[in-house]
């Protein structure tokens, strides 16, 4: 059994947390490859080391003194080293970081030092080999992740060592410059390492026991999700269920390696399994509910739209010309509605409307703001009659006006548009009918 284990920032914020992580790793000989994040917050109001590094580098970049700020970062690591009673001297590392900051090595380099240093400490603590991610994780000239090169080099490197630590979040460009993934990107590194190691499991250790059916800020004590498929998670994650970086699914998905989300502070919990496909039914018909506020709908009307070849293309071209991506486009016989993110759209609405009139010659264009989209997702929906009916009668009972309905062609999800003000009420009503009442 071979496992790749990734630990998030809060799991590695202090020596005490490192010890929990050490116990977890040592309790299972299969946990061979470890991907650490940078130290996160130790308590509410504390700073994440990554944020401290960005702020410190900003000073360096402006040519200002950053000695105190770098000293505070060093102290965070020193506290961990001393707490773990390690014989490890990181002074030389900090001297070269200081020099590189002065030489303006870039904010990507700066941020990456958070995981780099934590990786060195983790390797010393566990007695594992340290592999610098810059030597095994690659981006191309355009800055896109180079999956083929990485997989080749990384799998060869891992084959040489039984146990290793690979810091998360960064890799290198063809000229050797450090580049990071987007924030939270150690999740992506973990997935890349799991793929290259052809691991049996990718364990992602964080500070919650997996995914919840709904947002706990809206639903009190929502039930956890035991098993979810990659596709279900995609539908939920793009709506903002933020436990795992959304790009982390892709590398392991190619190899059908399951991800197990676990809680460092409650290792006895099974957490959530994310799998390719499963015959395990979810406890309820729905696997999860997620949503986002802040959408606009652009409703375009034109008589005989349905018989005009190319109408849809012209409409979308108007959005494309202003660099706006769309979220959903439900359509009727003489109407087509485009859902867009309000914050992206608001400054460009008049330009888009003008392009629409120029390109598509509609009879009318109407814009409605302050809408929310809710995704109700579940692999069980396909084989169950009446799911949509139950959702809409629950919403009607809760006095929520439904503005848009879109059932994905996979029958895996139903997307509902409501007013921003109805967002929480709608989620509560859906949760009630499927989970609490479970009729
Ligand atoms: N340390 C980085 C961040 O704060 C990456 C990560 O933790 O995954 O975003």
Tab-separated table of C-alpha atoms and ligand atoms in Angstrom:
chain	number	residue	atom	x	y	z
A	1	UNK	CA	0.000	0.000	0.000
A	2	UNK	CA	1.448	3.343	-0.969
A	3	UNK	CA	-0.059	6.634	0.173
A	4	UNK	CA	0.692	10.263	-0.510
A	5	UNK	CA	-0.217	12.458	2.428
A	6	UNK	CA	-0.666	16.196	2.140
A	7	UNK	CA	-0.957	18.347	5.255
A	8	UNK	CA	-2.491	21.811	5.181
A	9	UNK	CA	-1.201	24.938	6.899
A	10	UNK	CA	-3.230	24.623	10.093
A	11	UNK	CA	-1.952	21.032	10.486
A	12	UNK	CA	1.612	22.381	10.482
A	13	UNK	CA	1.245	25.706	12.240
A	14	UNK	CA	3.176	24.782	15.412
A	15	UNK	CA	5.440	22.122	16.910
A	16	UNK	CA	2.393	20.606	18.605
A	17	UNK	CA	0.623	20.232	15.268
A	18	UNK	CA	3.791	18.772	13.704
A	19	UNK	CA	3.782	16.120	16.419
A	20	UNK	CA	0.210	15.121	15.577
A	21	UNK	CA	1.259	14.894	11.933
A	22	UNK	CA	4.305	12.792	12.862
A	23	UNK	CA	2.069	10.380	14.818
A	24	UNK	CA	-0.304	10.073	11.875
A	25	UNK	CA	2.507	9.341	9.425
A	26	UNK	CA	4.262	6.856	11.678
A	27	UNK	CA	1.050	4.974	12.432
A	28	UNK	CA	0.839	3.691	8.835
A	29	UNK	CA	3.925	2.447	6.965
A	30	UNK	CA	2.113	3.088	3.682
A	31	UNK	CA	2.359	6.860	4.202
A	32	UNK	CA	5.534	7.195	2.150
A	33	UNK	CA	5.393	10.552	0.438
A	34	UNK	CA	4.571	13.709	2.371
A	35	UNK	CA	3.528	17.067	0.906
A	36	UNK	CA	3.501	19.908	3.446
A	37	UNK	CA	1.972	23.385	3.185
A	38	UNK	CA	3.547	26.403	4.868
A	39	UNK	CA	2.654	27.030	8.534
A	40	UNK	CA	-0.870	28.425	8.762
A	41	UNK	CA	-2.694	30.166	11.591
A	42	UNK	CA	-2.045	28.912	15.130
A	43	UNK	CA	-5.073	30.726	16.535
A	44	UNK	CA	-7.805	33.070	15.378
A	45	UNK	CA	-6.283	36.354	14.268
A	46	UNK	CA	-2.823	34.817	13.671
A	47	UNK	CA	-1.041	35.239	10.309
A	48	UNK	CA	-0.300	32.558	7.734
A	49	UNK	CA	3.399	32.399	6.881
A	50	UNK	CA	2.547	32.646	3.157
A	51	UNK	CA	0.824	35.996	3.751
A	52	UNK	CA	3.795	37.171	5.833
A	53	UNK	CA	6.156	36.241	2.996
A	54	UNK	CA	4.121	38.144	0.402
A	55	UNK	CA	4.024	41.228	2.638
A	56	UNK	CA	7.733	41.001	3.410
A	57	UNK	CA	8.603	40.673	-0.263
A	58	UNK	CA	6.459	43.712	-1.129
A	59	UNK	CA	8.736	45.764	1.136
A	60	UNK	CA	11.838	44.316	-0.513
A	61	UNK	CA	10.383	45.025	-3.932
A	62	UNK	CA	9.803	48.666	-3.005
A	63	UNK	CA	13.433	48.878	-1.872
A	64	UNK	CA	12.400	49.277	1.779
A	65	UNK	CA	13.859	47.604	4.831
A	66	UNK	CA	12.314	44.173	5.515
A	67	UNK	CA	14.613	42.917	8.283
A	68	UNK	CA	12.000	42.912	11.039
A	69	UNK	CA	9.382	41.155	8.896
A	70	UNK	CA	11.821	38.457	7.760
A	71	UNK	CA	12.901	38.033	11.388
A	72	UNK	CA	9.283	37.364	12.394
A	73	UNK	CA	9.008	34.678	9.724
A	74	UNK	CA	12.247	33.077	10.886
A	75	UNK	CA	10.907	33.077	14.446
A	76	UNK	CA	7.854	31.074	13.326
A	77	UNK	CA	10.119	28.320	11.987
A	78	UNK	CA	12.524	28.533	14.884
A	79	UNK	CA	9.647	27.958	17.301
A	80	UNK	CA	8.717	24.770	15.451
A	81	UNK	CA	12.318	23.520	15.288
A	82	UNK	CA	12.863	24.122	18.994
A	83	UNK	CA	9.487	22.652	19.937
A	84	UNK	CA	10.417	19.480	18.064
A	85	UNK	CA	13.936	19.490	19.613
A	86	UNK	CA	15.552	19.201	16.195
A	87	UNK	CA	19.218	19.830	15.505
A	88	UNK	CA	18.535	21.922	12.450
A	89	UNK	CA	20.069	25.265	11.557
A	90	UNK	CA	18.117	27.340	9.058
A	91	UNK	CA	20.285	30.494	9.308
A	92	UNK	CA	21.990	29.851	5.979
A	93	UNK	CA	18.602	29.354	4.309
A	94	UNK	CA	17.446	32.704	5.671
A	95	UNK	CA	20.635	34.420	4.513
A	96	UNK	CA	20.025	33.279	0.957
A	97	UNK	CA	16.333	34.232	1.167
A	98	UNK	CA	17.402	37.715	2.258
A	99	UNK	CA	19.860	38.002	-0.627
A	100	UNK	CA	17.305	36.780	-3.135
A	101	UNK	CA	14.704	39.221	-1.807
A	102	UNK	CA	17.214	42.048	-2.255
A	103	UNK	CA	17.900	40.797	-5.780
A	104	UNK	CA	14.111	40.927	-6.417
A	105	UNK	CA	13.644	37.224	-7.057
A	106	UNK	CA	9.875	37.704	-7.399
A	107	UNK	CA	6.815	37.192	-5.226
A	108	UNK	CA	6.370	33.603	-6.448
A	109	UNK	CA	9.824	32.756	-5.145
A	110	UNK	CA	9.033	34.568	-1.900
A	111	UNK	CA	5.762	32.721	-1.280
A	112	UNK	CA	7.280	29.342	-2.158
A	113	UNK	CA	9.797	29.617	0.703
A	114	UNK	CA	6.955	28.906	3.123
A	115	UNK	CA	6.533	25.323	1.977
A	116	UNK	CA	10.237	24.914	1.073
A	117	UNK	CA	11.318	25.576	4.672
A	118	UNK	CA	8.479	23.541	6.152
A	119	UNK	CA	9.540	20.690	3.859
A	120	UNK	CA	13.105	20.842	5.178
A	121	UNK	CA	11.838	20.741	8.769
A	122	UNK	CA	9.398	17.937	8.025
A	123	UNK	CA	12.099	15.836	6.330
A	124	UNK	CA	14.444	16.320	9.301
A	125	UNK	CA	11.679	15.488	11.775
A	126	UNK	CA	10.613	12.301	10.000
A	127	UNK	CA	14.054	11.226	8.779
A	128	UNK	CA	12.739	11.253	5.192
A	129	UNK	CA	14.564	12.465	2.109
A	130	UNK	CA	13.836	16.069	1.033
A	131	UNK	CA	13.063	16.647	-2.647
A	132	UNK	CA	12.927	20.302	-3.712
A	133	UNK	CA	9.732	20.748	-5.745
A	134	UNK	CA	11.648	23.061	-8.119
A	135	UNK	CA	13.552	19.996	-9.371
A	136	UNK	CA	10.531	17.797	-10.029
A	137	UNK	CA	7.469	19.988	-10.722
A	138	UNK	CA	7.530	21.981	-13.943
A	139	UNK	CA	5.683	24.748	-15.726
A	140	UNK	CA	6.057	25.588	-19.424
A	141	UNK	CA	7.112	28.939	-20.974
A	142	UNK	CA	3.545	30.235	-20.731
A	143	UNK	CA	3.437	29.385	-17.048
A	144	UNK	CA	1.049	26.431	-17.451
A	145	UNK	CA	1.687	23.288	-15.462
A	146	UNK	CA	3.698	20.830	-17.589
A	147	UNK	CA	2.091	17.551	-16.686
A	148	UNK	CA	4.088	15.247	-18.997
A	149	UNK	CA	7.533	16.504	-18.050
A	150	UNK	CA	6.627	16.547	-14.358
A	151	UNK	CA	5.232	13.035	-14.376
A	152	UNK	CA	8.314	11.671	-16.107
A	153	UNK	CA	10.894	13.345	-13.875
A	154	UNK	CA	8.946	13.024	-10.636
A	155	UNK	CA	8.034	9.353	-10.999
A	156	UNK	CA	11.662	8.475	-11.804
A	157	UNK	CA	12.821	10.441	-8.740
A	158	UNK	CA	10.249	8.861	-6.420
A	159	UNK	CA	11.153	5.390	-7.661
A	160	UNK	CA	14.631	6.018	-6.240
A	161	UNK	CA	13.459	6.692	-2.709
A	162	UNK	CA	11.260	4.778	-0.339
A	163	UNK	CA	10.149	7.828	1.651
A	164	UNK	CA	10.341	11.500	0.835
A	165	UNK	CA	9.001	14.978	1.538
A	166	UNK	CA	8.070	17.158	-1.448
A	167	UNK	CA	7.004	20.692	-0.475
A	168	UNK	CA	3.684	21.847	-1.881
A	169	UNK	CA	2.600	24.896	-3.870
A	170	UNK	CA	5.508	25.500	-6.280
A	171	UNK	CA	7.653	24.244	-9.104
A	172	UNK	CA	9.901	25.851	-11.686
A	173	UNK	CA	9.715	27.441	-15.130
A	174	UNK	CA	11.996	26.259	-17.971
A	175	UNK	CA	14.593	28.916	-17.021
A	176	UNK	CA	14.636	27.668	-13.428
A	177	UNK	CA	12.635	30.552	-11.958
A	178	UNK	CA	10.259	29.528	-9.182
A	179	UNK	CA	6.548	29.606	-9.934
A	180	UNK	CA	3.671	28.821	-7.575
A	181	UNK	CA	0.212	27.446	-8.226
A	182	UNK	CA	-2.696	29.651	-7.167
A	183	UNK	CA	-3.429	29.982	-3.443
A	184	UNK	CA	-4.110	26.694	-1.702
A	185	UNK	CA	-2.025	24.998	-4.402
A	186	UNK	CA	-0.336	22.440	-2.145
A	187	UNK	CA	-3.474	20.371	-2.712
A	188	UNK	CA	-2.521	20.298	-6.386
A	189	UNK	CA	1.057	19.261	-5.599
A	190	UNK	CA	-0.279	16.403	-3.460
A	191	UNK	CA	-2.355	15.187	-6.361
A	192	UNK	CA	0.580	15.430	-8.794
A	193	UNK	CA	2.815	13.472	-6.411
A	194	UNK	CA	0.090	10.834	-5.911
A	195	UNK	CA	-0.169	10.401	-9.665
A	196	UNK	CA	3.611	10.169	-10.169
A	197	UNK	CA	3.930	7.675	-7.289
A	198	UNK	CA	0.982	5.665	-8.693
A	199	UNK	CA	-0.242	5.760	-5.119
A	200	UNK	CA	-3.199	3.745	-3.856
A	201	UNK	CA	-4.618	6.733	-1.992
A	202	UNK	CA	-4.074	10.477	-1.826
A	203	UNK	CA	-4.791	11.526	1.752
A	204	UNK	CA	-5.426	15.226	2.165
A	205	UNK	CA	-5.195	16.163	5.853
A	206	UNK	CA	-6.838	19.394	6.927
A	207	UNK	CA	-8.751	20.794	9.896
A	208	UNK	CA	-12.211	19.432	9.087
A	209	UNK	CA	-13.446	15.843	8.837
A	210	UNK	CA	-14.259	16.030	5.130
A	211	UNK	CA	-16.997	17.683	3.136
A	212	UNK	CA	-20.371	18.598	4.518
A	213	UNK	CA	-23.633	18.338	2.631
A	214	UNK	CA	-24.163	22.081	2.975
A	215	UNK	CA	-22.379	25.198	4.174
A	216	UNK	CA	-22.245	25.195	8.012
A	217	UNK	CA	-22.612	28.984	7.992
A	218	UNK	CA	-26.127	28.435	6.643
A	219	UNK	CA	-27.102	25.040	8.062
A	220	UNK	CA	-26.421	24.260	11.687
A	221	UNK	CA	-24.349	21.079	12.057
A	222	UNK	CA	-24.830	19.744	8.550
A	223	UNK	CA	-24.212	16.053	7.962
A	224	UNK	CA	-20.871	14.965	6.482
A	225	UNK	CA	-20.409	13.355	3.068
A	226	UNK	CA	-18.883	9.836	3.225
A	227	UNK	CA	-18.319	9.253	-0.477
A	228	UNK	CA	-18.521	11.651	-3.402
A	229	UNK	CA	-17.471	11.203	-7.033
A	230	UNK	CA	-14.987	13.489	-8.785
A	231	UNK	CA	-17.786	14.721	-11.050
A	232	UNK	CA	-20.126	15.517	-8.184
A	233	UNK	CA	-17.351	17.383	-6.432
A	234	UNK	CA	-16.616	19.418	-9.559
A	235	UNK	CA	-20.230	20.499	-9.672
A	236	UNK	CA	-20.077	21.529	-6.036
A	237	UNK	CA	-16.567	22.984	-5.927
A	238	UNK	CA	-17.047	25.470	-8.697
A	239	UNK	CA	-19.893	26.775	-6.604
A	240	UNK	CA	-17.505	27.315	-3.731
A	241	UNK	CA	-17.261	24.358	-1.367
A	242	UNK	CA	-13.692	25.383	-0.523
A	243	UNK	CA	-12.043	22.482	1.357
A	244	UNK	CA	-9.930	21.300	-1.599
A	245	UNK	CA	-8.318	23.334	-4.403
A	246	UNK	CA	-10.495	22.686	-7.445
A	247	UNK	CA	-7.556	21.760	-9.693
A	248	UNK	CA	-6.467	19.046	-7.277
A	249	UNK	CA	-8.872	16.543	-8.765
A	250	UNK	CA	-7.362	16.377	-12.252
A	251	UNK	CA	-3.991	14.606	-11.802
A	252	UNK	CA	-5.374	11.792	-9.603
A	253	UNK	CA	-8.495	11.474	-11.693
A	254	UNK	CA	-6.388	10.402	-14.679
A	255	UNK	CA	-5.136	7.450	-12.623
A	256	UNK	CA	-8.364	6.788	-10.743
A	257	UNK	CA	-6.623	7.334	-7.405
A	258	UNK	CA	-9.124	8.105	-4.630
A	259	UNK	CA	-8.682	11.171	-2.435
A	260	UNK	CA	-9.437	10.852	1.255
A	261	UNK	CA	-10.028	14.129	3.083
A	262	UNK	CA	-9.027	13.691	6.745
A	263	UNK	CA	-8.838	15.758	9.911
A	264	UNK	CA	-5.421	16.069	11.610
A	265	UNK	CA	-7.182	17.008	14.854
A	266	UNK	CA	-9.534	14.007	14.699
A	267	UNK	CA	-7.600	11.244	12.915
A	268	UNK	CA	-10.136	8.630	14.022
A	269	UNK	CA	-12.763	10.130	11.698
A	270	UNK	CA	-13.015	8.463	8.282
A	271	UNK	CA	-13.460	11.772	6.482
A	272	UNK	CA	-14.723	11.975	2.917
A	273	UNK	CA	-13.685	9.677	0.059
A	274	UNK	CA	-13.570	11.200	-3.401
A	275	UNK	CA	-13.691	8.459	-6.022
A	276	UNK	CA	-14.074	7.960	-9.767
A	277	UNK	CA	-17.289	6.035	-9.532
A	278	UNK	CA	-18.961	3.978	-6.879
A	279	UNK	CA	-21.848	1.639	-6.319
A	280	UNK	CA	-22.231	3.078	-2.824
A	281	UNK	CA	-25.408	5.059	-2.642
A	282	UNK	CA	-25.239	8.347	-0.799
A	283	UNK	CA	-27.280	8.424	2.412
A	284	UNK	CA	-29.729	10.793	0.801
A	285	UNK	CA	-30.730	11.304	-2.812
A	286	UNK	CA	-28.622	14.381	-2.898
A	287	UNK	CA	-24.902	14.334	-2.163
A	288	UNK	CA	-24.496	18.056	-1.589
A	289	UNK	CA	-25.853	21.575	-1.999
A	290	UNK	CA	-23.670	24.560	-2.804
A	291	UNK	CA	-24.235	27.976	-4.205
A	292	UNK	CA	-23.008	31.470	-4.788
A	293	UNK	CA	-24.508	34.907	-4.683
A	294	UNK	CA	-23.703	37.748	-7.038
A	295	UNK	CA	-24.913	36.849	-10.500
A	296	UNK	CA	-26.660	38.920	-13.167
A	297	UNK	CA	-28.992	37.564	-15.804
A	298	UNK	CA	-29.046	39.105	-19.256
A	299	UNK	CA	-32.313	38.194	-20.858
A	300	UNK	CA	-32.356	38.487	-24.648
A	301	UNK	CA	-35.616	38.355	-26.579
A	302	UNK	CA	-36.145	38.034	-30.292
A	303	UNK	CA	-39.127	36.739	-32.223
A	304	UNK	CA	-38.366	33.569	-34.178
A	305	UNK	CA	-35.024	33.218	-32.429
A	306	UNK	CA	-35.320	29.464	-32.608
A	307	UNK	CA	-35.120	29.415	-36.378
A	308	UNK	CA	-32.265	31.895	-36.744
A	309	UNK	CA	-29.073	29.967	-37.404
A	310	UNK	CA	-26.093	31.413	-35.526
A	311	UNK	CA	-28.093	33.508	-33.049
A	312	UNK	CA	-26.534	31.889	-29.995
A	313	UNK	CA	-23.036	32.367	-31.390
A	314	UNK	CA	-23.642	36.079	-31.976
A	315	UNK	CA	-24.953	36.497	-28.427
A	316	UNK	CA	-21.954	34.764	-26.921
A	317	UNK	CA	-19.607	36.745	-29.158
A	318	UNK	CA	-20.902	39.927	-27.531
A	319	UNK	CA	-19.811	38.590	-24.153
A	320	UNK	CA	-16.536	37.252	-25.500
A	321	UNK	CA	-15.615	40.643	-26.981
A	322	UNK	CA	-15.767	42.118	-23.486
A	323	UNK	CA	-13.822	39.217	-21.967
A	324	UNK	CA	-16.772	37.949	-19.922
A	325	UNK	CA	-17.304	34.258	-19.260
A	326	UNK	CA	-20.811	32.945	-18.787
A	327	UNK	CA	-22.060	30.627	-16.095
A	328	UNK	CA	-25.319	29.286	-17.579
A	329	UNK	CA	-27.451	29.899	-20.642
A	330	UNK	CA	-30.968	28.568	-20.273
A	331	UNK	CA	-33.102	29.260	-23.337
A	332	UNK	CA	-36.727	29.347	-24.454
A	333	UNK	CA	-38.265	29.533	-27.905
A	334	UNK	CA	-37.849	33.298	-28.321
A	335	UNK	CA	-35.586	34.033	-25.337
A	336	UNK	CA	-32.101	33.243	-24.246
A	337	UNK	CA	-30.710	34.178	-20.850
A	338	UNK	CA	-27.037	34.479	-20.060
A	339	UNK	CA	-25.941	34.271	-16.412
A	340	UNK	CA	-22.726	36.128	-15.624
A	341	UNK	CA	-20.787	37.132	-12.515
A	342	UNK	CA	-22.057	40.533	-11.443
A	343	UNK	CA	-18.668	41.884	-10.338
A	344	UNK	CA	-17.110	41.064	-13.742
A	345	UNK	CA	-20.088	42.329	-15.695
A	346	UNK	CA	-21.152	45.505	-13.938
A	347	UNK	CA	-18.514	47.802	-15.479
A	348	UNK	CA	-19.006	46.388	-18.932
A	349	UNK	CA	-22.785	46.039	-19.124
A	350	UNK	CA	-23.396	48.913	-21.527
A	351	UNK	CA	-20.624	47.757	-23.803
A	352	UNK	CA	-22.027	44.214	-23.841
A	353	UNK	CA	-25.569	45.464	-24.465
A	354	UNK	CA	-24.345	47.601	-27.388
A	355	UNK	CA	-22.482	44.613	-28.863
A	356	UNK	CA	-25.598	42.483	-28.451
A	357	UNK	CA	-27.696	44.980	-30.439
A	358	UNK	CA	-25.002	45.288	-33.091
A	359	UNK	CA	-24.338	41.561	-33.506
A	360	UNK	CA	-27.637	39.809	-32.748
A	361	UNK	CA	-30.284	42.505	-33.408
A	362	UNK	CA	-32.552	41.398	-30.534
A	363	UNK	CA	-36.033	42.857	-29.881
A	364	UNK	CA	-35.164	43.531	-26.229
A	365	UNK	CA	-32.360	43.069	-23.711
A	366	UNK	CA	-33.164	43.105	-20.018
A	367	UNK	CA	-30.648	42.893	-17.205
A	368	UNK	CA	-31.465	41.652	-13.719
A	369	UNK	CA	-28.950	41.872	-10.880
A	370	UNK	CA	-28.451	40.368	-7.396
A	371	UNK	CA	-29.198	36.773	-8.215
A	372	UNK	CA	-27.848	33.622	-6.605
A	373	UNK	CA	-27.274	30.218	-8.163
A	374	UNK	CA	-27.693	27.026	-6.157
A	375	UNK	CA	-26.450	23.634	-7.336
A	376	UNK	CA	-28.185	20.564	-5.944
A	377	UNK	CA	-25.920	17.648	-6.793
A	378	UNK	CA	-26.337	13.896	-6.445
A	379	UNK	CA	-25.449	10.771	-8.384
A	380	UNK	CA	-28.632	9.271	-6.950
A	381	UNK	CA	-30.853	11.717	-8.832
A	382	UNK	CA	-30.603	9.870	-12.110
A	383	UNK	CA	-32.402	6.840	-10.793
A	384	UNK	CA	-34.918	8.642	-8.584
A	385	UNK	CA	-38.155	10.112	-9.767
A	386	UNK	CA	-39.511	13.317	-8.383
A	387	UNK	CA	-36.289	14.982	-7.204
A	388	UNK	CA	-36.996	18.205	-9.081
A	389	UNK	CA	-40.589	18.131	-7.893
A	390	UNK	CA	-39.500	17.892	-4.283
A	391	UNK	CA	-37.019	20.733	-4.650
A	392	UNK	CA	-39.569	23.076	-6.161
A	393	UNK	CA	-42.380	22.260	-3.790
A	394	UNK	CA	-39.967	22.841	-0.866
A	395	UNK	CA	-39.015	26.193	-2.342
A	396	UNK	CA	-42.638	27.135	-2.918
A	397	UNK	CA	-43.459	26.291	0.708
A	398	UNK	CA	-40.572	28.461	1.834
A	399	UNK	CA	-41.931	31.305	-0.277
A	400	UNK	CA	-38.900	31.391	-2.560
A	401	UNK	CA	-39.475	32.547	-6.100
A	402	UNK	CA	-37.499	30.454	-8.592
A	403	UNK	CA	-36.048	32.549	-11.384
A	404	UNK	CA	-34.180	29.914	-13.347
A	405	UNK	CA	-33.946	26.132	-13.531
A	406	UNK	CA	-31.244	24.220	-15.367
A	407	UNK	CA	-30.833	20.466	-15.161
A	408	UNK	CA	-27.370	19.371	-16.307
A	409	UNK	CA	-27.432	16.817	-19.132
A	410	UNK	CA	-25.643	14.347	-16.869
A	411	UNK	CA	-28.697	14.349	-14.560
A	412	UNK	CA	-26.224	14.817	-11.766
A	413	UNK	CA	-27.260	18.294	-10.804
A	414	UNK	CA	-30.055	20.801	-10.861
A	415	UNK	CA	-29.147	24.464	-10.850
A	416	UNK	CA	-31.631	26.947	-9.486
A	417	UNK	CA	-31.521	30.731	-9.758
A	418	UNK	CA	-33.105	32.777	-6.941
A	419	UNK	CA	-32.780	36.335	-5.633
A	420	UNK	CA	-29.682	36.909	-3.461
A	421	UNK	CA	-32.031	37.624	-0.533
A	422	UNK	CA	-33.636	34.194	-0.856
A	423	UNK	CA	-30.333	32.319	-1.001
A	424	UNK	CA	-30.117	31.096	2.603
A	425	UNK	CA	-33.848	30.322	2.846
A	426	UNK	CA	-33.659	28.274	-0.346
A	427	UNK	CA	-30.673	26.223	0.846
A	428	UNK	CA	-32.369	25.571	4.195
A	429	UNK	CA	-35.561	24.443	2.448
A	430	UNK	CA	-33.685	22.025	0.177
A	431	UNK	CA	-31.605	20.632	3.059
A	432	UNK	CA	-34.760	20.170	5.140
A	433	UNK	CA	-36.643	18.239	2.521
A	434	UNK	CA	-33.830	15.876	1.562
A	435	UNK	CA	-31.900	15.435	4.797
A	436	UNK	CA	-33.993	16.330	7.821
A	437	UNK	CA	-37.356	15.136	6.564
A	438	UNK	CA	-35.863	12.625	4.091
A	439	UNK	CA	-39.339	11.735	2.899
B	1	LIG	N1	0.654	28.168	1.547
B	1	LIG	C1	-0.075	28.422	0.349
B	1	LIG	C2	-1.301	29.264	0.640
B	1	LIG	O1	-1.465	29.758	1.739
B	1	LIG	C3	-0.422	27.180	-0.370
B	1	LIG	C4	-1.173	26.149	0.427
B	1	LIG	O2	-1.257	26.228	1.641
B	1	LIG	O3	-1.702	25.215	-0.177
B	1	LIG	O4	-2.087	29.492	-0.231
